[in-house]
């Protein structure tokens, strides 16, 4: 009996320490990396300033059972003459840029992600950027300004997340049809409801 009591106390102490560590990590991470543009994998100035010729909306599957495109991590891949570069949000309000490699018609790979980045759709650049080509850095900087446009804003899984930033990038720089369902901006309970309905009743796309 004494052994079980000690085990229970130890579990409670470990849980409390873990919760405190998680809270402090989140608070420190949000403070230090907020509004930061993180450039990974030794990217060069030539790569960052290369004109973008096309955009890909991509997702990483987060949950093995939930089968919905709304439940994955969304980001944008910029295609240039110097390769492909992923522009991705982080939960601590920063934007990451890193080089990736196109594997086939359906997904990209990189050393940063364990899972593939599956292509949801490819977009051409809109006509606003014909005279002055937009660069990888331009898009990432604009995305960061949108992500952190208000100091009181913070990452929210349902209200201010990776999907909303990716949609902003595509709608700002890409040619988007009015009927494009990938650009429908779901938030709050509507996002949760749509995600669950899509997972249970939508088309079964197995990644």
Coordinates of C-alpha atoms in Angstrom, one line a residue:
X1 CA 0.0 0.0 0.0
X2 CA 2.8 2.3 0.9
X3 CA 4.5 1.6 -2.5
X4 CA 1.4 2.6 -4.4
X5 CA 1.1 5.8 -2.4
X6 CA 4.7 6.7 -3.2
X7 CA 4.1 6.0 -6.9
X8 CA 1.0 8.2 -6.9
X9 CA 2.8 11.1 -5.2
X10 CA 5.8 10.8 -7.6
X11 CA 3.4 10.8 -10.6
X12 CA 1.7 13.9 -9.3
X13 CA 5.0 15.7 -8.8
X14 CA 6.2 14.8 -12.3
X15 CA 2.9 16.0 -13.8
X16 CA 3.1 19.4 -12.0
X17 CA 6.8 19.8 -13.1
X18 CA 5.9 18.9 -16.7
X19 CA 3.0 21.4 -16.7
X20 CA 5.1 24.2 -15.3
X21 CA 7.9 23.5 -17.8
X22 CA 5.4 23.5 -20.7
X23 CA 4.0 26.8 -19.5
X24 CA 7.4 28.4 -19.1
X25 CA 8.6 27.0 -22.4
X26 CA 5.6 28.5 -24.2
X27 CA 5.9 31.8 -22.5
X28 CA 9.6 32.1 -23.2
X29 CA 9.3 30.9 -26.7
X30 CA 6.5 33.3 -27.5
X31 CA 8.5 36.2 -26.2
X32 CA 11.9 35.4 -27.8
X33 CA 10.8 34.3 -31.3
X34 CA 7.7 36.4 -31.8
X35 CA 7.9 38.3 -35.1
X36 CA 11.1 36.5 -36.1
X37 CA 12.0 35.3 -39.6
X38 CA 14.0 32.1 -39.1
X39 CA 16.1 31.2 -42.1
X40 CA 17.2 27.6 -42.0
X41 CA 19.7 25.3 -43.8
X42 CA 22.3 27.9 -44.7
X43 CA 20.2 29.6 -47.4
X44 CA 22.1 32.2 -49.5
X45 CA 21.1 35.7 -50.4
X46 CA 20.7 34.5 -54.0
X47 CA 18.2 31.9 -53.0
X48 CA 16.2 34.2 -50.7
X49 CA 16.0 36.9 -53.4
X50 CA 15.3 34.6 -56.3
X51 CA 12.1 35.5 -58.2
X52 CA 9.2 33.3 -57.4
X53 CA 7.6 31.6 -60.4
X54 CA 4.8 29.6 -58.7
X55 CA 3.3 28.6 -55.4
X56 CA 2.2 25.3 -53.9
X57 CA -0.3 25.0 -51.0
X58 CA 1.0 22.0 -49.1
X59 CA 0.1 20.1 -45.9
X60 CA 1.7 17.8 -43.4
X61 CA -0.6 15.1 -41.9
X62 CA -0.6 15.6 -38.1
X63 CA -3.0 12.9 -36.9
X64 CA -2.8 9.3 -38.2
X65 CA -6.6 8.6 -37.7
X66 CA -8.3 11.9 -38.4
X67 CA -8.5 12.0 -42.2
X68 CA -9.2 15.6 -43.1
X69 CA -7.2 18.2 -45.0
X70 CA -8.4 20.7 -42.4
X71 CA -6.6 18.9 -39.6
X72 CA -3.1 19.0 -41.1
X73 CA -0.3 21.7 -40.9
X74 CA -0.5 24.0 -43.9
X75 CA 2.4 25.9 -45.4
X76 CA 3.4 27.4 -48.8
X77 CA 6.1 26.3 -51.1
X78 CA 7.7 28.9 -53.3
X79 CA 9.0 27.7 -56.6
X80 CA 12.1 29.5 -58.0
X81 CA 14.9 29.0 -60.5
X82 CA 17.1 28.2 -57.5
X83 CA 14.9 25.5 -56.1
X84 CA 11.9 25.1 -53.8
X85 CA 11.5 26.8 -50.5
X86 CA 8.9 26.2 -47.8
X87 CA 7.4 29.2 -45.9
X88 CA 5.9 27.8 -42.7
X89 CA 4.5 29.3 -39.5
X90 CA 5.6 28.2 -36.0
X91 CA 3.3 28.2 -32.9
X92 CA 5.5 30.9 -31.3
X93 CA 4.5 33.5 -34.0
X94 CA 7.6 33.1 -36.1
X95 CA 8.0 32.2 -39.8
X96 CA 10.5 29.6 -41.0
X97 CA 12.1 29.4 -44.5
X98 CA 14.0 26.3 -45.5
X99 CA 14.8 24.5 -48.7
X100 CA 12.9 21.4 -49.7
X101 CA 13.0 18.9 -52.6
X102 CA 10.2 17.8 -54.9
X103 CA 9.9 14.1 -54.7
X104 CA 7.2 13.5 -57.3
X105 CA 3.9 14.9 -58.5
X106 CA 2.4 14.7 -55.1
X107 CA 4.7 15.7 -52.3
X108 CA 8.0 17.4 -51.2
X109 CA 10.6 16.2 -48.8
X110 CA 13.1 18.0 -46.6
X111 CA 15.5 17.2 -43.8
X112 CA 13.5 19.4 -41.4
X113 CA 10.2 17.4 -41.7
X114 CA 9.9 13.7 -40.9
X115 CA 6.7 13.5 -42.9
X116 CA 6.2 14.5 -46.5
X117 CA 4.7 17.8 -47.5
X118 CA 1.7 16.8 -49.6
X119 CA 0.6 19.1 -52.4
X120 CA -3.0 20.3 -52.1
X121 CA -2.8 22.6 -55.1
X122 CA -0.4 24.6 -57.3
X123 CA -1.1 28.3 -58.0
X124 CA 0.3 30.7 -60.7
X125 CA 1.3 34.2 -59.6
X126 CA -1.3 36.8 -60.1
X127 CA -0.8 39.8 -62.4
X128 CA 0.1 42.2 -59.7
X129 CA 3.7 40.9 -59.7
X130 CA 4.5 40.9 -63.4
X131 CA 6.4 44.2 -63.4
X132 CA 8.3 43.6 -60.1
X133 CA 8.9 40.0 -59.4
X134 CA 8.3 38.9 -55.8
X135 CA 11.0 37.0 -54.0
X136 CA 11.0 34.2 -51.3
X137 CA 12.0 36.8 -48.7
X138 CA 9.3 39.2 -49.8
X139 CA 6.6 36.6 -49.3
X140 CA 8.0 35.4 -46.0
X141 CA 8.3 38.9 -44.6
X142 CA 4.7 39.8 -45.6
X143 CA 3.5 36.5 -44.1
X144 CA 5.2 37.4 -40.8
X145 CA 3.6 40.9 -40.8
X146 CA 0.2 39.3 -41.2
X147 CA 0.9 36.7 -38.6
X148 CA 2.0 39.3 -36.1
X149 CA -0.1 42.3 -37.2
X150 CA -1.4 42.9 -33.7
X151 CA 0.8 42.5 -30.5
X152 CA -2.1 41.0 -28.7
X153 CA -2.5 38.2 -31.2
X154 CA -1.2 34.8 -30.5
X155 CA -1.3 31.4 -32.1
X156 CA -4.7 29.7 -31.9
X157 CA -5.4 26.3 -33.2
X158 CA -8.9 27.4 -34.4
X159 CA -8.7 31.1 -34.8
X160 CA -5.2 32.2 -35.9
X161 CA -3.2 29.2 -37.3
X162 CA -1.1 27.9 -40.1
X163 CA -4.0 27.5 -42.4
X164 CA -5.0 31.2 -42.2
X165 CA -1.5 32.4 -42.9
X166 CA -1.1 30.0 -45.9
X167 CA -4.4 31.2 -47.3
X168 CA -3.3 34.8 -46.9
X169 CA -0.1 34.1 -48.8
X170 CA -1.9 32.3 -51.7
X171 CA -4.7 34.9 -51.9
X172 CA -2.2 37.8 -51.9
X173 CA 0.3 36.4 -54.5
X174 CA -1.5 33.7 -56.4
X175 CA -4.3 33.4 -58.9
X176 CA -7.3 32.2 -57.0
X177 CA -10.7 31.1 -58.4
X178 CA -13.8 32.3 -56.6
X179 CA -14.9 28.7 -56.3
X180 CA -11.6 27.6 -54.7
X181 CA -12.7 25.7 -51.5
X182 CA -9.2 25.6 -50.2
X183 CA -9.4 29.4 -49.7
X184 CA -12.5 29.2 -47.5
X185 CA -11.5 30.6 -44.2
X186 CA -12.9 28.5 -41.3
X187 CA -12.4 29.6 -37.7
X188 CA -13.6 28.7 -34.2
X189 CA -16.3 26.1 -33.8
X190 CA -17.0 26.2 -37.5
X191 CA -13.4 25.0 -38.2
X192 CA -13.8 22.2 -35.6
X193 CA -17.2 21.2 -37.0
X194 CA -16.1 21.2 -40.6
X195 CA -12.9 19.3 -39.8
X196 CA -14.8 16.5 -38.0
X197 CA -17.5 16.3 -40.7
X198 CA -14.9 16.2 -43.4
X199 CA -13.0 13.4 -41.5
X200 CA -16.1 11.3 -41.0
X201 CA -18.1 11.9 -44.2
X202 CA -15.6 13.4 -46.7
X203 CA -13.6 11.6 -49.4
X204 CA -11.1 9.2 -47.9
X205 CA -7.6 10.3 -48.9
X206 CA -5.1 8.1 -47.3
X207 CA -1.6 9.6 -46.8

